[in-house]
PDB file of C-alpha atoms in Angstrom:
ATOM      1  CA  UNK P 224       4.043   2.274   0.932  1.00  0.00           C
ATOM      2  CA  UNK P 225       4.359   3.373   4.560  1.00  0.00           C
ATOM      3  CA  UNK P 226       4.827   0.233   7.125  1.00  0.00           C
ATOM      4  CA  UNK P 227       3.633  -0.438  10.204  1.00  0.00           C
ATOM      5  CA  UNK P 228       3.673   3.096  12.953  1.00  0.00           C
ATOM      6  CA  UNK P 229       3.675   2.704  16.593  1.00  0.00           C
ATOM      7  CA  UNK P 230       3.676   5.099  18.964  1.00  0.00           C
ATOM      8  CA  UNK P 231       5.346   6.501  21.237  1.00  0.00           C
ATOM      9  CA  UNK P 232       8.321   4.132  21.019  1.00  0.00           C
ATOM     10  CA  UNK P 233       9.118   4.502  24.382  1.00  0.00           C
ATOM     11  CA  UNK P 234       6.943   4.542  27.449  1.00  0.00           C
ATOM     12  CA  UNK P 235       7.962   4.763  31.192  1.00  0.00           C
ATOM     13  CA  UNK P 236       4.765   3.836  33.992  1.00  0.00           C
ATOM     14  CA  UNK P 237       4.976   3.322  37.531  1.00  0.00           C
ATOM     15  CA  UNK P 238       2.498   0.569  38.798  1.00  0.00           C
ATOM     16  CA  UNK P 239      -0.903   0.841  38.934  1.00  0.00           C
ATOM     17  CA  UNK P 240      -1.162   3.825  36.018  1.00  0.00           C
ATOM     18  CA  UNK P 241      -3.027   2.642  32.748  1.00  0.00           C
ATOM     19  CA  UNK P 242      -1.373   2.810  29.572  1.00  0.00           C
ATOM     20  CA  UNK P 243      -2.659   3.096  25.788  1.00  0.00           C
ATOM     21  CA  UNK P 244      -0.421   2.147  22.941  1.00  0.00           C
ATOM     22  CA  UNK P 245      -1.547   3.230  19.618  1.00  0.00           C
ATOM     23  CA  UNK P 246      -0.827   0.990  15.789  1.00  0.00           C
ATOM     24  CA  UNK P 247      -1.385   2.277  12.723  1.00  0.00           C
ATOM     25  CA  UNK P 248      -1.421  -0.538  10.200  1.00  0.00           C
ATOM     26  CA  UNK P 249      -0.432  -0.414   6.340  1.00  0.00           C
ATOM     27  CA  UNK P 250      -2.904   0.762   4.359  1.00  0.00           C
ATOM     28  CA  UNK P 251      -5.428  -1.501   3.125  1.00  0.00           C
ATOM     29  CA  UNK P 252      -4.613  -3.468   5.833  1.00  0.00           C
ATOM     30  CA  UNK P 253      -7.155  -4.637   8.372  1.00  0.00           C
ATOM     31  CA  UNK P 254      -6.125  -7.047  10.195  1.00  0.00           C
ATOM     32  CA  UNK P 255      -4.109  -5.807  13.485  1.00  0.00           C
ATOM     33  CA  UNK P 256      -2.839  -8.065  15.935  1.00  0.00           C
ATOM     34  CA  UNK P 257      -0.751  -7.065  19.429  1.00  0.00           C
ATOM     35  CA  UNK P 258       2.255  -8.858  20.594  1.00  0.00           C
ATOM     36  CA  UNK P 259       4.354  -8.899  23.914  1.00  0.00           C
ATOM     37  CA  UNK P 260       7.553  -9.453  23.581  1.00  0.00           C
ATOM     38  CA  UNK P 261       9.617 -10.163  26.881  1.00  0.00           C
ATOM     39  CA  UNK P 262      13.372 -11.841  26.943  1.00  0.00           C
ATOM     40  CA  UNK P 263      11.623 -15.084  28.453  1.00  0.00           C
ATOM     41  CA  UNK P 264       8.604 -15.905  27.192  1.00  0.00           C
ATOM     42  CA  UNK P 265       9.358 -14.486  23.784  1.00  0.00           C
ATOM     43  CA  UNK P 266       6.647 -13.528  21.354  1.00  0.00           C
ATOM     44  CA  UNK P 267       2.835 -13.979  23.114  1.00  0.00           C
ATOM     45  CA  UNK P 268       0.026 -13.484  20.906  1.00  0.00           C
ATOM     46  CA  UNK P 269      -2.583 -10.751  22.797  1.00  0.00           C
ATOM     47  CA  UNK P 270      -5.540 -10.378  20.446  1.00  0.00           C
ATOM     48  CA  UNK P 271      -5.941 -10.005  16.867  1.00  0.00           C
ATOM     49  CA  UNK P 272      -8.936  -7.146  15.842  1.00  0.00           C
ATOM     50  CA  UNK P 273     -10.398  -7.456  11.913  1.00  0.00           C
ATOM     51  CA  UNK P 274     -12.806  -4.459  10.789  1.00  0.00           C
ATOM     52  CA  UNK P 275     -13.283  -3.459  14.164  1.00  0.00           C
ATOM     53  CA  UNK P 276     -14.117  -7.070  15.821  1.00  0.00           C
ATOM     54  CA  UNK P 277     -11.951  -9.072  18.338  1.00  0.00           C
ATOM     55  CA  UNK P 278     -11.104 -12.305  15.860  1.00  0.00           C
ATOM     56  CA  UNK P 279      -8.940 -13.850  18.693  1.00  0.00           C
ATOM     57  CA  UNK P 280      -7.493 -13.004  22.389  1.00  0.00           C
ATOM     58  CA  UNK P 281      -4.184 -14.927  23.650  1.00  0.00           C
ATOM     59  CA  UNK P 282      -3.858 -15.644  27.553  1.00  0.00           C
ATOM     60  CA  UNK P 283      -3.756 -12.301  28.884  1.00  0.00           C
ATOM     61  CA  UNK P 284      -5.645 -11.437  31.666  1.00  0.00           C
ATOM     62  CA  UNK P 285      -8.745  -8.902  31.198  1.00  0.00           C
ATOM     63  CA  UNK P 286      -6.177  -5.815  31.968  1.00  0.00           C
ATOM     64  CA  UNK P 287      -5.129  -6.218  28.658  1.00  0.00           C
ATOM     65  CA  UNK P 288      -8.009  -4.571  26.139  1.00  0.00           C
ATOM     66  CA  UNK P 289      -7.745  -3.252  22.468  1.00  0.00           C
ATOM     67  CA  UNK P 290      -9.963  -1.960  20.042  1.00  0.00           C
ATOM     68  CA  UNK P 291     -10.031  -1.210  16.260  1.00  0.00           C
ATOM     69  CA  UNK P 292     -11.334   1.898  14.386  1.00  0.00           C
ATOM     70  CA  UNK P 293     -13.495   2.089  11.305  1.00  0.00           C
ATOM     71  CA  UNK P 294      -9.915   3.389   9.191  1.00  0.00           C
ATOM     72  CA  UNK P 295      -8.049   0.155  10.735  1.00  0.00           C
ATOM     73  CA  UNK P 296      -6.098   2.053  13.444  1.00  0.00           C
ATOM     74  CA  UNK P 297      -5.652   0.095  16.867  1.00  0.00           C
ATOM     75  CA  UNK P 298      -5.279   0.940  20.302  1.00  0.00           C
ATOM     76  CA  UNK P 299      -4.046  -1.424  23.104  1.00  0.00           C
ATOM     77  CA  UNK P 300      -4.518  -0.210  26.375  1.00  0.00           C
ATOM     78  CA  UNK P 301      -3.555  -2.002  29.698  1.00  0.00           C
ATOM     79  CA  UNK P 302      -4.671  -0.942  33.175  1.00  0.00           C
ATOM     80  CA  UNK P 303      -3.570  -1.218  36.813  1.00  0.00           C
ATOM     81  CA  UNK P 304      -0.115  -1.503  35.830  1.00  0.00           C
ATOM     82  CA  UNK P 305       2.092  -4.350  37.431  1.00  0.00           C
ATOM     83  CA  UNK P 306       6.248  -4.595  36.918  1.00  0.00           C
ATOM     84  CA  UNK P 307       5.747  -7.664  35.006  1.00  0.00           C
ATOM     85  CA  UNK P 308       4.055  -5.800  32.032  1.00  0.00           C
ATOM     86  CA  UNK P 309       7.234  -4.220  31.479  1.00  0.00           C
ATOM     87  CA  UNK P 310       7.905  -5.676  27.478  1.00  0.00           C
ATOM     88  CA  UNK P 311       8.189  -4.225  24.145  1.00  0.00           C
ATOM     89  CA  UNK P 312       4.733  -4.389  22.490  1.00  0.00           C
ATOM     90  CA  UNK P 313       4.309  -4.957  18.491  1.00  0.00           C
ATOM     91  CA  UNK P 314       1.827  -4.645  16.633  1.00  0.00           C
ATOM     92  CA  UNK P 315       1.573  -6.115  13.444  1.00  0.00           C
ATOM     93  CA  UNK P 316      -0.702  -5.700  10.505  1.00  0.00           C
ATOM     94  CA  UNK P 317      -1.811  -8.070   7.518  1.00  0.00           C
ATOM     95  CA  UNK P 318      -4.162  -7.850   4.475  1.00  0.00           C
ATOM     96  CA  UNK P 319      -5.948 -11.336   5.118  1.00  0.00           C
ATOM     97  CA  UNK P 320      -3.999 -13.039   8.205  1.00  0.00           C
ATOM     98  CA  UNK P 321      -0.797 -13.731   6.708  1.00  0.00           C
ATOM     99  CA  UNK P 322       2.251 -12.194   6.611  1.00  0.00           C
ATOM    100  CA  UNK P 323       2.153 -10.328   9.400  1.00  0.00           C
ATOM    101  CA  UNK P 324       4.046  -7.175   8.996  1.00  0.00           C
ATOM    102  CA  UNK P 325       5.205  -5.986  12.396  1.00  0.00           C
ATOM    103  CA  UNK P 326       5.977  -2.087  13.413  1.00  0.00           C
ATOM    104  CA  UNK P 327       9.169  -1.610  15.589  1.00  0.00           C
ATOM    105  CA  UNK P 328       7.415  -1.405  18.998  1.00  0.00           C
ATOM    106  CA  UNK P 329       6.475   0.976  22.242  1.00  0.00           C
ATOM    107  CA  UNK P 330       9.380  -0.033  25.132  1.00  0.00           C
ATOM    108  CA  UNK P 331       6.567   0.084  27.676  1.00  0.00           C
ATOM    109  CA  UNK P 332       8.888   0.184  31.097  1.00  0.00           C
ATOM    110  CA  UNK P 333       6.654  -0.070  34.221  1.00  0.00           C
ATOM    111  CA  UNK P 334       8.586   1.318  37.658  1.00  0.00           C
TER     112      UNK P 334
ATOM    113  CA  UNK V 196       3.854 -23.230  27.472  1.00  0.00           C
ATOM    114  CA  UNK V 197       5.813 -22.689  24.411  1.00  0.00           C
ATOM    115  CA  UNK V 198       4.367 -24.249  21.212  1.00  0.00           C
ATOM    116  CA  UNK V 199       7.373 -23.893  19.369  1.00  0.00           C
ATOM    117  CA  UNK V 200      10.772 -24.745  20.797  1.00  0.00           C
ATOM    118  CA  UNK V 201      13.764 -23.326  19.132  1.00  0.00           C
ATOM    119  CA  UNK V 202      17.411 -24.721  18.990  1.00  0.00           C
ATOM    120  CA  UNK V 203      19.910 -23.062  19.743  1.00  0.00           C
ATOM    121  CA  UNK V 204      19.224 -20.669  22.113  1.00  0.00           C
ATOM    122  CA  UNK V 205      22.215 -18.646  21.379  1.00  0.00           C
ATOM    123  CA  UNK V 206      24.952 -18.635  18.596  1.00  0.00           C
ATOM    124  CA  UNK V 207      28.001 -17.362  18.134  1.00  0.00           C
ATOM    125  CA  UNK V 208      30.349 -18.047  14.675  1.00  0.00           C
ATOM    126  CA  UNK V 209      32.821 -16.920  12.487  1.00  0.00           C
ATOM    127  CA  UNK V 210      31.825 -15.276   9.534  1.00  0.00           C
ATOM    128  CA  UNK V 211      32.137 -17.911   6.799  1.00  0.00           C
ATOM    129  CA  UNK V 212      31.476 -20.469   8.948  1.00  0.00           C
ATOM    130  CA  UNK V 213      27.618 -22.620   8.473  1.00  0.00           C
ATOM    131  CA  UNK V 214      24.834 -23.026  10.727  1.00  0.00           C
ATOM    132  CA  UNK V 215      21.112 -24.433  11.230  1.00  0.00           C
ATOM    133  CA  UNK V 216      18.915 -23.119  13.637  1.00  0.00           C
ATOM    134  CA  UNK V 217      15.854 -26.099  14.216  1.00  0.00           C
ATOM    135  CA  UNK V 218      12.311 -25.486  15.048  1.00  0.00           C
ATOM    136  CA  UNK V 219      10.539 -28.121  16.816  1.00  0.00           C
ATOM    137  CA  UNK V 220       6.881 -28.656  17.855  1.00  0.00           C
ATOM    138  CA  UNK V 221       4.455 -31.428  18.990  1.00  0.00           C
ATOM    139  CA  UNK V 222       1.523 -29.502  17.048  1.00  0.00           C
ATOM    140  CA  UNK V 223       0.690 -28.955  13.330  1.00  0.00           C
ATOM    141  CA  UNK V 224       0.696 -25.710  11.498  1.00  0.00           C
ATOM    142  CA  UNK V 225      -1.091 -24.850   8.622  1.00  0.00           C
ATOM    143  CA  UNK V 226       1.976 -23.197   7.595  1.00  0.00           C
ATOM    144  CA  UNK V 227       5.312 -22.008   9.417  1.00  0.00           C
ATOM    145  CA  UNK V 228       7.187 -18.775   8.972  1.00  0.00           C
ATOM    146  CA  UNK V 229      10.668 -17.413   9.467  1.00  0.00           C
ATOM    147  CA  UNK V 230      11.347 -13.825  11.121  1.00  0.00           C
ATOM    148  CA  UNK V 231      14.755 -12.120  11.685  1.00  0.00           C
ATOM    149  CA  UNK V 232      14.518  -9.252  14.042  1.00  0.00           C
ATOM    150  CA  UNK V 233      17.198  -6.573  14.396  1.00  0.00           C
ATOM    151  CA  UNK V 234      17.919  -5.063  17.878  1.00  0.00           C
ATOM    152  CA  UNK V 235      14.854  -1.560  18.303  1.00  0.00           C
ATOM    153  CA  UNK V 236      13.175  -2.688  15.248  1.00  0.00           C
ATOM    154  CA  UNK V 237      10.080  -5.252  14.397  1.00  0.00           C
ATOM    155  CA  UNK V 238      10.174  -8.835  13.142  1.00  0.00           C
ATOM    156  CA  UNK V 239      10.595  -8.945   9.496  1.00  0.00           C
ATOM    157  CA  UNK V 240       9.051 -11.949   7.484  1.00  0.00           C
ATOM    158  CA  UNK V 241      12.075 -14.028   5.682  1.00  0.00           C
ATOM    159  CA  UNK V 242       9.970 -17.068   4.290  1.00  0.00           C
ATOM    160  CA  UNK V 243       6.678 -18.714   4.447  1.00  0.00           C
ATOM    161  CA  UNK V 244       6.601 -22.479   4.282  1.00  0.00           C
ATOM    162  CA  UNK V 245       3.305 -24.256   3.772  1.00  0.00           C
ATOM    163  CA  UNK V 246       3.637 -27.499   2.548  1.00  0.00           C
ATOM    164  CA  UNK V 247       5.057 -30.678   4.254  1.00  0.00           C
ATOM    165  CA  UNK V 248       8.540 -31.444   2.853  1.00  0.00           C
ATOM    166  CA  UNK V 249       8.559 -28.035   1.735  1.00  0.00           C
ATOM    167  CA  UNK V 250      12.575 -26.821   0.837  1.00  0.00           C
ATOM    168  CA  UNK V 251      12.698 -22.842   0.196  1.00  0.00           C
ATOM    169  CA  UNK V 252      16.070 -21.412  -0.610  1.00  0.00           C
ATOM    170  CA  UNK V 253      16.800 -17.226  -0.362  1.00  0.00           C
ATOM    171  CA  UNK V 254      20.241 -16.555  -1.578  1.00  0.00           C
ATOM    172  CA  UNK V 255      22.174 -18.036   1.586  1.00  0.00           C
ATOM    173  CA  UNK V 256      19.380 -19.341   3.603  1.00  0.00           C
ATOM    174  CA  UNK V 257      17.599 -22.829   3.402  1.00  0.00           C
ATOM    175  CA  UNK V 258      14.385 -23.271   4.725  1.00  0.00           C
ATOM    176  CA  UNK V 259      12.924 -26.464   5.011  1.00  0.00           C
ATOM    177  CA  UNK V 260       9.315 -27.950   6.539  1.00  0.00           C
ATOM    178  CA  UNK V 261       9.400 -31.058   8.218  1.00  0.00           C
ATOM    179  CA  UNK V 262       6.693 -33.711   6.329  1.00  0.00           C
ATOM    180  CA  UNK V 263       4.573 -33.599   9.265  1.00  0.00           C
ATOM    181  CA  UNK V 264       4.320 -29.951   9.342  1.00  0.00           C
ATOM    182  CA  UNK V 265       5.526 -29.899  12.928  1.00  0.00           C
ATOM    183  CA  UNK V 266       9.176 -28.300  12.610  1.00  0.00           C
ATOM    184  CA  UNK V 267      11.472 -26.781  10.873  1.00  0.00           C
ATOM    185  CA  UNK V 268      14.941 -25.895  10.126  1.00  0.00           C
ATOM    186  CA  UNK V 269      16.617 -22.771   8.790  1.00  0.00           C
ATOM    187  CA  UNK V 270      20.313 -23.221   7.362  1.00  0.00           C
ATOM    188  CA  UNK V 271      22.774 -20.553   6.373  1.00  0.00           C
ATOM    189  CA  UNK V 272      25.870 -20.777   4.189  1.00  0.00           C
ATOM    190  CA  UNK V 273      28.678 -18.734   4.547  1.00  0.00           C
ATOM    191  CA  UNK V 274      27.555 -16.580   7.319  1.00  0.00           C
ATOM    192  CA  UNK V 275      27.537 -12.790   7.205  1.00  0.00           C
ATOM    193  CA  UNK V 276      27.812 -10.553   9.882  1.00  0.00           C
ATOM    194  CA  UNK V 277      24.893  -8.860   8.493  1.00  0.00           C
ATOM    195  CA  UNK V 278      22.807 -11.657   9.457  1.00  0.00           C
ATOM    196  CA  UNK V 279      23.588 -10.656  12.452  1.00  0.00           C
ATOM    197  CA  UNK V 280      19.710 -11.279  14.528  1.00  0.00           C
ATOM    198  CA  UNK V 281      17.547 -12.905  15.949  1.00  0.00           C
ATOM    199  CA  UNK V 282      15.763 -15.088  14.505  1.00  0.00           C
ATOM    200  CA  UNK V 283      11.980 -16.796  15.174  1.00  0.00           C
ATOM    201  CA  UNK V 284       9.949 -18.941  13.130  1.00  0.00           C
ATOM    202  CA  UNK V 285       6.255 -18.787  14.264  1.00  0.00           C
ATOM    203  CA  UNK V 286       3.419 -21.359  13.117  1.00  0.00           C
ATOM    204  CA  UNK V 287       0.043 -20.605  12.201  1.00  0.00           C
ATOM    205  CA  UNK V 288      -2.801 -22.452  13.883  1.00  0.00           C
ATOM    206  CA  UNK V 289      -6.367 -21.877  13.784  1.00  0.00           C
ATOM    207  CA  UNK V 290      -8.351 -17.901  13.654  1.00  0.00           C
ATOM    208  CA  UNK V 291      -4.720 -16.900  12.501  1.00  0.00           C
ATOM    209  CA  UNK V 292      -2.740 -16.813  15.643  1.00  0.00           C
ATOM    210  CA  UNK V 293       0.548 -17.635  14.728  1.00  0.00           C
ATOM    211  CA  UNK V 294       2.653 -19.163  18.042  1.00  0.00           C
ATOM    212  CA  UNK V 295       6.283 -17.843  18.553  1.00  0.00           C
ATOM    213  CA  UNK V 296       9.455 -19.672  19.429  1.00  0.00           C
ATOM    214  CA  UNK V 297      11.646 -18.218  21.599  1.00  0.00           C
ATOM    215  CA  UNK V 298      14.182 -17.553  19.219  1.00  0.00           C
ATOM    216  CA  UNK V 299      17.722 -17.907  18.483  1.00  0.00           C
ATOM    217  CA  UNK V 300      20.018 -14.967  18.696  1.00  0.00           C
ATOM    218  CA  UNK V 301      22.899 -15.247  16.300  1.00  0.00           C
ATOM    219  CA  UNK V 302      26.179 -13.298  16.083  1.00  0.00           C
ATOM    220  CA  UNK V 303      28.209 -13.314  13.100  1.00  0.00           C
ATOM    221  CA  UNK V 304      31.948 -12.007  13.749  1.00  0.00           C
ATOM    222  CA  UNK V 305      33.971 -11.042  11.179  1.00  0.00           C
TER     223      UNK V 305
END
């Protein structure tokens, strides 16, 4: 069974660009949640998206969107770049909430 | 605000040597799990621990829940330097958001 893909795995933005980050959960699968990972804050929860609804958002300001497709693929796309976005992103995918099973990340770097 | 503090931050042993790594909160979880996450690569689930009191071993590596479901500690015999990580224990509250500690990065030297 394939695991979790995200692409690209690396990403380099200067500020102010817009940025789209694609997940592609295991199948049968569809629950997708998005993660930012930075060295200090750790983990922060972004939104979680189940057959194609927003279930939950974290504390991320409205530059921060997603969306879910009918075959359980996710986007996350952030606009108006700042420095501060600069994080590794997972995504991670689970068949009714729990486990999650994360992908290995984009390295978004914002310049 | 963190949700879940971890302890320690970082951690350096000999290989052989024993360690726990504690999980501490001020909430309750429905259930708590256990990640170890290798440097360009994803978390990857170790244990899930659900009820209060709750001991889980996996070969080397004790889990245990506290009885108010509010931390947690992870204990590891006989180190490795495969286990070689870091590792984060996240809770699950409500509309399944699970809350991330900040980890604890461990180095095993042989």
């Amino acid at each position: 069974k394939a695991g979790v893909t995200q692409t690209p795995r690396y990403l380099i933005k200067t500020r102010g660009q817009q940025v789209t980050l694609s997940c592609s959960p295991i199948s049968g699968h569809r629950s997708v949640s998005w993660y930012q990972q930075t060295p200090g804050q750790g983990l922060q929860f972004l939104f979680e998206y189940f057959s194609e609804t927003q279930r939950n958002k974290g504390n991320f300001p409205g530059r921060f969107s997603g969306r879910q497709f009918s075959n359980s693929r996710s986007e996350m796309n952030v606009s108006t770049l700042e420095l501060g976005d600069s994080a590794l992103y997972l995504c991670a995918s689970s068949f009714a909430g729990s486990p999650l099973h994360f992908g290995n990340g984009t390295r978004l770097t914002v310049t | 605000t963190q949700l879940l503090e971890q302890s320690p931050q970082f951690l350096s042993i000999q290989e052989g040597e024993n360690l726990t790594v504690y999980c501490n909160s001020s909430s309750v979880f429905s259930s708590l799990q256990w990640y170890r996450q290798e440097p360009g690569e994803g978390p990857v689930l170790l244990v899930t621990v659900v009820t209060g009191g709750e001991v889980k071993k996996l070969k080397r590596l004790t889990f245990q829940f506290g009885d108010a479901r509010k931390d947690s500690s992870l204990h590891i015999t006989a180190a490795q330097p495969g286990d070689t990580g870091l590792y984060l224990c996240a809770g699950e509250g409500t509309g399944n958001q699970f809350y991330f500690g900040t980890g604890t990065s461990l180095t095993v030297i042989p």
